Each structure stands twice: as C-alpha cells, then as structure tokens.
CSV table of C-alpha atoms in Angstrom, one decimal:
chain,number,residue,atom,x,y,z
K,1,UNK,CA,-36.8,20.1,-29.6
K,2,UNK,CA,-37.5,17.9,-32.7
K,3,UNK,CA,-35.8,20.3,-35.3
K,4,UNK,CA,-32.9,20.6,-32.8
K,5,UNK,CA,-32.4,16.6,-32.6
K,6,UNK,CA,-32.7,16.4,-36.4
K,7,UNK,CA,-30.7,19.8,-37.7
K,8,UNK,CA,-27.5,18.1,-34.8
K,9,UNK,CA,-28.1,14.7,-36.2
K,10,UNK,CA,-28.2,15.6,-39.9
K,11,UNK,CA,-25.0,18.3,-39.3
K,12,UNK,CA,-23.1,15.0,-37.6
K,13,UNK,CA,-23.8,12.8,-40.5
K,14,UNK,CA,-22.4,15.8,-42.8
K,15,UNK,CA,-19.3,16.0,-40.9
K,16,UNK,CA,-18.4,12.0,-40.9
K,17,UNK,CA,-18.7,12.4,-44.8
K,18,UNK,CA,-17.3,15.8,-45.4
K,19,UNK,CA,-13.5,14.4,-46.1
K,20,UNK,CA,-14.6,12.3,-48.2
K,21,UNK,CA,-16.2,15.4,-50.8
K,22,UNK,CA,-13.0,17.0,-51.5
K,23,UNK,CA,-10.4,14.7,-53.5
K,24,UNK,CA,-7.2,16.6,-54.0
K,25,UNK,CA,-5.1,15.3,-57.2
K,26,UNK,CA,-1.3,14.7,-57.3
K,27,UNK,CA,1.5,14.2,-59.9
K,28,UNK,CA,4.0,12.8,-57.8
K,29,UNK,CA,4.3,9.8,-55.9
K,30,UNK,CA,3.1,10.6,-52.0
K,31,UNK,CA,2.2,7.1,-50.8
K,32,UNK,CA,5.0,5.7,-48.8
K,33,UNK,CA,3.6,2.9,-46.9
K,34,UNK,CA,0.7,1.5,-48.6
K,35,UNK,CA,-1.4,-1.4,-47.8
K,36,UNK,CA,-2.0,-2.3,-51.0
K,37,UNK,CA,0.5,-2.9,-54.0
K,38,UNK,CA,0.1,-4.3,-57.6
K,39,UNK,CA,3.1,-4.4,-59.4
K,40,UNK,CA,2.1,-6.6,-62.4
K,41,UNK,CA,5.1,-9.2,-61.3
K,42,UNK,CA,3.3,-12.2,-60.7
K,43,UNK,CA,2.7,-11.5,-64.4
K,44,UNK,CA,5.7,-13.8,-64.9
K,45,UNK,CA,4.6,-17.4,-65.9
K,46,UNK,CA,1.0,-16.9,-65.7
K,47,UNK,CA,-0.7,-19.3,-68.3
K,48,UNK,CA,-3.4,-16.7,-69.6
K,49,UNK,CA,-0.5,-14.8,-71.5
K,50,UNK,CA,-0.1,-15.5,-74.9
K,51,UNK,CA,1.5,-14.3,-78.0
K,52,UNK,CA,-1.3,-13.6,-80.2
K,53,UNK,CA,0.6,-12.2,-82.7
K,54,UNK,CA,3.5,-15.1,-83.2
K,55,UNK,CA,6.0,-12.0,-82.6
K,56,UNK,CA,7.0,-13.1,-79.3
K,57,UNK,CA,5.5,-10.8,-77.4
K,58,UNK,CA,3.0,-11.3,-75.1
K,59,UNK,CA,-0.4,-10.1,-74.2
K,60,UNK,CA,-2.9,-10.4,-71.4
K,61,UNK,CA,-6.7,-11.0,-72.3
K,62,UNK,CA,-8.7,-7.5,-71.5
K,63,UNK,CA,-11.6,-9.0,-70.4
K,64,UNK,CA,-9.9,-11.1,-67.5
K,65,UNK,CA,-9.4,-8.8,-64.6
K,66,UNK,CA,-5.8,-8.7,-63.0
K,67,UNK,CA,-5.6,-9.0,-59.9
K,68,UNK,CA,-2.7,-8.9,-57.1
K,69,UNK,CA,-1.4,-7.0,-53.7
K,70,UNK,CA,-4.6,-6.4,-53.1
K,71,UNK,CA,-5.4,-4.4,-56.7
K,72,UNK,CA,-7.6,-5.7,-59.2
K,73,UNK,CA,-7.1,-4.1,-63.1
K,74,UNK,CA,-9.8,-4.6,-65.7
K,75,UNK,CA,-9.7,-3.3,-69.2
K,76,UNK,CA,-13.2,-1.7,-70.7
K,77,UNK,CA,-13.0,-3.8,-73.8
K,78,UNK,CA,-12.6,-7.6,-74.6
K,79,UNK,CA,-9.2,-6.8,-77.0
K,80,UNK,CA,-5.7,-8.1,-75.2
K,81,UNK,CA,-3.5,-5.4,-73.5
K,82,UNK,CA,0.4,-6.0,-74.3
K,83,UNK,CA,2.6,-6.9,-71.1
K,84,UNK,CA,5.7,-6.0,-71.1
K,85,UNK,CA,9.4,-5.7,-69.1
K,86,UNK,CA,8.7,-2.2,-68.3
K,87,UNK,CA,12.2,-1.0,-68.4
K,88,UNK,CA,12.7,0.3,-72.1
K,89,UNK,CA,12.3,3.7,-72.8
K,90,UNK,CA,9.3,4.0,-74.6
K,91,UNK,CA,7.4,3.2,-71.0
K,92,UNK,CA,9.9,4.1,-68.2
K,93,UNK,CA,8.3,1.9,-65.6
K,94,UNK,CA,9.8,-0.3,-62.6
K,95,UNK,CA,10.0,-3.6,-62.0
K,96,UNK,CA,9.9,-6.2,-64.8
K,97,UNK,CA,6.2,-6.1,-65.9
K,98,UNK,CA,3.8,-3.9,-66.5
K,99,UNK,CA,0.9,-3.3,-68.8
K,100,UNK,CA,0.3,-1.1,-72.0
K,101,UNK,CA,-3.2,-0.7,-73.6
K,102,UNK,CA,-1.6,-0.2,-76.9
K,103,UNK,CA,-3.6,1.0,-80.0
K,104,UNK,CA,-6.6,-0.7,-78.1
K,105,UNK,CA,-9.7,0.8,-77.6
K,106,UNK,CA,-11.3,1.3,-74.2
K,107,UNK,CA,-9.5,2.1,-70.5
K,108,UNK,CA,-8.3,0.7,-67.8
K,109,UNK,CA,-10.5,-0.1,-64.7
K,110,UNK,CA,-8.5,-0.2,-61.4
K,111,UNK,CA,-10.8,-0.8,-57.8
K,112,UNK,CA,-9.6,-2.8,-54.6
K,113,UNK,CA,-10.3,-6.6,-54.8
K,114,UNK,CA,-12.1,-5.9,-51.6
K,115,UNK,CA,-14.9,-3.5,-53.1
K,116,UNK,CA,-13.8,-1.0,-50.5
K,117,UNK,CA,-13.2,2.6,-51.2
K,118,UNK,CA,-9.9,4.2,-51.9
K,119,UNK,CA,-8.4,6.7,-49.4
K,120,UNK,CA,-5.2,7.2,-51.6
K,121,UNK,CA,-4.1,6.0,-54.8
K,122,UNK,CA,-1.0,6.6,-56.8
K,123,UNK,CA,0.5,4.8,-60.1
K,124,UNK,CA,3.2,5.6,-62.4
K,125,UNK,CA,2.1,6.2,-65.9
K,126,UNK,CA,3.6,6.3,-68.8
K,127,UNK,CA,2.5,7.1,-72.8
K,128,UNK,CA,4.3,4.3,-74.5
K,129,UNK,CA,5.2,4.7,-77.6
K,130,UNK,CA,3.8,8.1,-78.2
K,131,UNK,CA,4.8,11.4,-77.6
K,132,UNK,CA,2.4,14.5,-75.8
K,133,UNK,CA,-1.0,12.4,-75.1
K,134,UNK,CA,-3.0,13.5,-72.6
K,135,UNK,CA,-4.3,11.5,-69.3
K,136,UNK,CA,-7.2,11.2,-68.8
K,137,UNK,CA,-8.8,9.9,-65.1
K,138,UNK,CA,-12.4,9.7,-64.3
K,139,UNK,CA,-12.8,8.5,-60.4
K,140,UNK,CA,-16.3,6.8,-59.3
K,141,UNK,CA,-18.4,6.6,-56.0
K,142,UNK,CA,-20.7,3.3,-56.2
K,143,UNK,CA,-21.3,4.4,-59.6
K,144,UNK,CA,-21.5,8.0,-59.6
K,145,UNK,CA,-18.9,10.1,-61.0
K,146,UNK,CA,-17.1,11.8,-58.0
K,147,UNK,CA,-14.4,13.9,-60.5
K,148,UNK,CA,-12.9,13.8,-64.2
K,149,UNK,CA,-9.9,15.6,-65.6
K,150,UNK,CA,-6.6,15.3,-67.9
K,151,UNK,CA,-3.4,16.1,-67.4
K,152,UNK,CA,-0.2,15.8,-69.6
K,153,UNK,CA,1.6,12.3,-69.6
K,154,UNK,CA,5.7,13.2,-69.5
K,155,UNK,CA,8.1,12.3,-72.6
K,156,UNK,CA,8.5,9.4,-74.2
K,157,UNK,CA,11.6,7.3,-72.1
K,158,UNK,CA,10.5,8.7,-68.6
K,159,UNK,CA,7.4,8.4,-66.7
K,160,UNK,CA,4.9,10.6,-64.4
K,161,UNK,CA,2.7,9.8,-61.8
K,162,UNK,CA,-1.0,10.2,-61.4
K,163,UNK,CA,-2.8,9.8,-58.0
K,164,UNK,CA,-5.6,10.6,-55.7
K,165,UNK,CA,-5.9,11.5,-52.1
K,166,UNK,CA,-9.7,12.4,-49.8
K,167,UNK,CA,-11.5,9.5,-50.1
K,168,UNK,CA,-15.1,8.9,-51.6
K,169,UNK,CA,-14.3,6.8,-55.0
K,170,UNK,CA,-14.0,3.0,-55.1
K,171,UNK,CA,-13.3,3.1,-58.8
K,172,UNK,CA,-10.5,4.8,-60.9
K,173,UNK,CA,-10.7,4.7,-64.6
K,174,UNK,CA,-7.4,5.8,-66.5
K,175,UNK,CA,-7.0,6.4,-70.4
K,176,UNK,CA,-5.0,8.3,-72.7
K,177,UNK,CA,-6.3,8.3,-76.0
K,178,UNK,CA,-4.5,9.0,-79.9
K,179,UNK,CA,-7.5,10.2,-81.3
K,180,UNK,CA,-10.6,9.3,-80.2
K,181,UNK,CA,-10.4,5.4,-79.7
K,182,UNK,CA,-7.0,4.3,-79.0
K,183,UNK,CA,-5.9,3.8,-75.8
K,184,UNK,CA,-2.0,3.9,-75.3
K,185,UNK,CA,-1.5,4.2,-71.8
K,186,UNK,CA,1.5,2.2,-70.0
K,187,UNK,CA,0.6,1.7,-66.2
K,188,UNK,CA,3.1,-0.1,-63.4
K,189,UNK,CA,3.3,0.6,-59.6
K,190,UNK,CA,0.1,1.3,-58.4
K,191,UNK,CA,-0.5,1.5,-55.0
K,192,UNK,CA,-3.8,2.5,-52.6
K,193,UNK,CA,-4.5,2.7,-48.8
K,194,UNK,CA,-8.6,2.0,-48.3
K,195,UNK,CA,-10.9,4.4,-46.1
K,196,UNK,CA,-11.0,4.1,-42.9
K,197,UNK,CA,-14.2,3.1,-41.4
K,198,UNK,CA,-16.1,5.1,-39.5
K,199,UNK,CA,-15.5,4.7,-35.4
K,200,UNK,CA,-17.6,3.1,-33.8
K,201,UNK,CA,-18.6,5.8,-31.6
K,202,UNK,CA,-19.4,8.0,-34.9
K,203,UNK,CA,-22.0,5.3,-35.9
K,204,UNK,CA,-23.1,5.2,-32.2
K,205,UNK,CA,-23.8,9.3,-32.2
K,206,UNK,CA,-25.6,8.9,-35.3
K,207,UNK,CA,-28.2,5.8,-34.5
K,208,UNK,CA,-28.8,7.9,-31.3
K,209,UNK,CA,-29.6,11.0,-32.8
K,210,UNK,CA,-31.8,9.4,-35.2
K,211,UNK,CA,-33.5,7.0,-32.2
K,212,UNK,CA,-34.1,10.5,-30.4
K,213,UNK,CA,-35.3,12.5,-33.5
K,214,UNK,CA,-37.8,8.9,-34.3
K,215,UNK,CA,-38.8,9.4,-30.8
K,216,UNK,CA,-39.9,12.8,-30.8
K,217,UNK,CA,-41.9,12.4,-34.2
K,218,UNK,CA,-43.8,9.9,-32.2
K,219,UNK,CA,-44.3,11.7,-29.0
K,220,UNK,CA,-45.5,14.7,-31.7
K,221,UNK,CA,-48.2,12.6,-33.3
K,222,UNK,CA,-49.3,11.0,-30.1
K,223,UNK,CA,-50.0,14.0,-28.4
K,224,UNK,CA,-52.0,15.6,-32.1
C-alpha cells in the first residue's frame, strides 16, 4: 500500500514538471501576445546615459540593470554597452533604441523583474557591425544550466530572431563573441510570457499523496 501511495505520488509530481524539461528553440518570432515587453524606448532621456567618448554617442552603464515592460537586462561586466536608434543597417532593429554590447567583454543577462520563470521568450538580434558571428544562448534554472547552444546571427543590415518556448529557465544569457572576449551582439524587442503556476488542485493532489504516503510510514513503524 505504501510503495503504491509513494510510486502515484512521486509519478504526479513528474508529470506537473515534465513540460518544463523539454525547451524547444526558435529562430523566428512566435510570441504574439506577450505579457511582457522591453523595447529599450524609455531609453530616451534617461539621465544614466552618457557620452563617454565626447563623440556623441551614447552609452548605458553595464553594471546598472535595465529594466522595463516587465524585462530586466544586465550586462556580465562593469564596461558601458552603446545605445543606439536601432534603425541603421549595421543592427536592423525596431523602434528607436536598442542596445549593442560592442567590442565589450562579457554578455548580456535578460530574467523577468519579477524573478519568475520564463514560459516563452523571443528577441530580435542582430551582429552589429560584424559580419558571420555566431549566437551564442545559455538558458538557466535557479542557477543550473537547463541548455546551451549557437546559432548563426543573419547579415550585417537585417536581423534574426532567437527565442525559447517549454518553460523551466528564469535566466537567459545571450553573447556573440569576435574572438574570445568581445561581445558584439545588438539586442531590441524582447518579449516573454511567465509560467504558469501550478493549479491549485495539482498542489492539492500532491500534499495528499504525500500526507497519505507520511501516514502509512507511520502506521508501518507503529505496528514494528
């Protein structure tokens, strides 16, 4: 009776996290309505740009996470990423803003303000000034890595899309390196709908199967 309660319990728990095992990878954009959306355009006016370079362009300090629609953007090292109207060629972006870790070492950090856990994610990405670098993407689960890979970024004056659907990774890590240090990835649009949380009656199954598996442990060692 004991093995029975515990093999159901433990298969139940199994099967509420089964979906979230198998991410599935896509180059194209597939998130139509999502509940989350950071465009870099409250970019515009924000006092921590400056134009560290007296060139006139401008540049947002990497060690200040970004943060908007929901989004939050970090960058791995303490150098400044270059933000930018994301129209020219070199980064084929939307909207007016965007940012480009040019020539700087590190990658960018992308989770939900929240802390929550992605369901979906998409972003456009683009290699700047560079022709044929690769993407790299590492995702993360509370720390762990959950799955790693590259893919080919598309020519320089158009831009691809990298994304993940399946749940089970709260962080998303996004590179695409000249050599081995620098980083010279252009990222705009990104866009992510969290997991869903378990129903309630899931989480109910669960404590009961558990409570009946406790109890029968007991009732074993009682009658020993």
């Amino acid at each position: 009776m004991f093995r029975t309660i515990l093999a159901a319990t433990a298969a139940l728990a199994l099967s509420a996290g089964a979906a979230a095992a198998a991410v599935t990878v896509h180059t194209n954009a597939f998130i139509d309505a999502p509940a989350h959306y950071n465009g870099f355009e409250g970019l515009e006016g924000n006092p921590l740009l400056a134009d560290v370079e007296g060139e006139g362009a401008l540049f947002w300090p990497g060690q200040v996470p970004y943060s908007e629609g929901g989004l939050t953007v970090a960058f791995s090292a303490p150098s400044y990423i270059f933000v930018h109207d994301m129209t020219p060629t070199w980064s084929g972006g939307s909207g007016e803003w965007g940012m480009y870790g040019a020539a700087n070492d590190g990658f960018f950090r992308i989770t939900l303000t929240s802390g929550e856990a992605f369901q979906s994610f998409q972003a456009q990405v683009g290699n700047g000034a560079l022709p044929g670098q690769d993407l790299t993407y590492r995702l993360y689960r509370q720390g762990e890595l959950v799955l790693a890979g590259t893919t080919v970024l598309p020519a320089i004056g158009s831009y691809g899309w990298i994304g993940f659907s399946g749940g089970g990774f709260d962080e998303i890590q996004l590179s695409a390196l000249w050599g081995e240090r620098e980083n010279f990835l252009a990222i705009d649009s990104l866009s992510a709908n969290p997991a869903a949380v378990p129903a309630p009656a899931t989480w109910a199954l669960l404590i009961g199967g558990f409570g009946l598996a406790g109890s029968a442990l007991r009732r074993r060692r009682a009658i020993a």
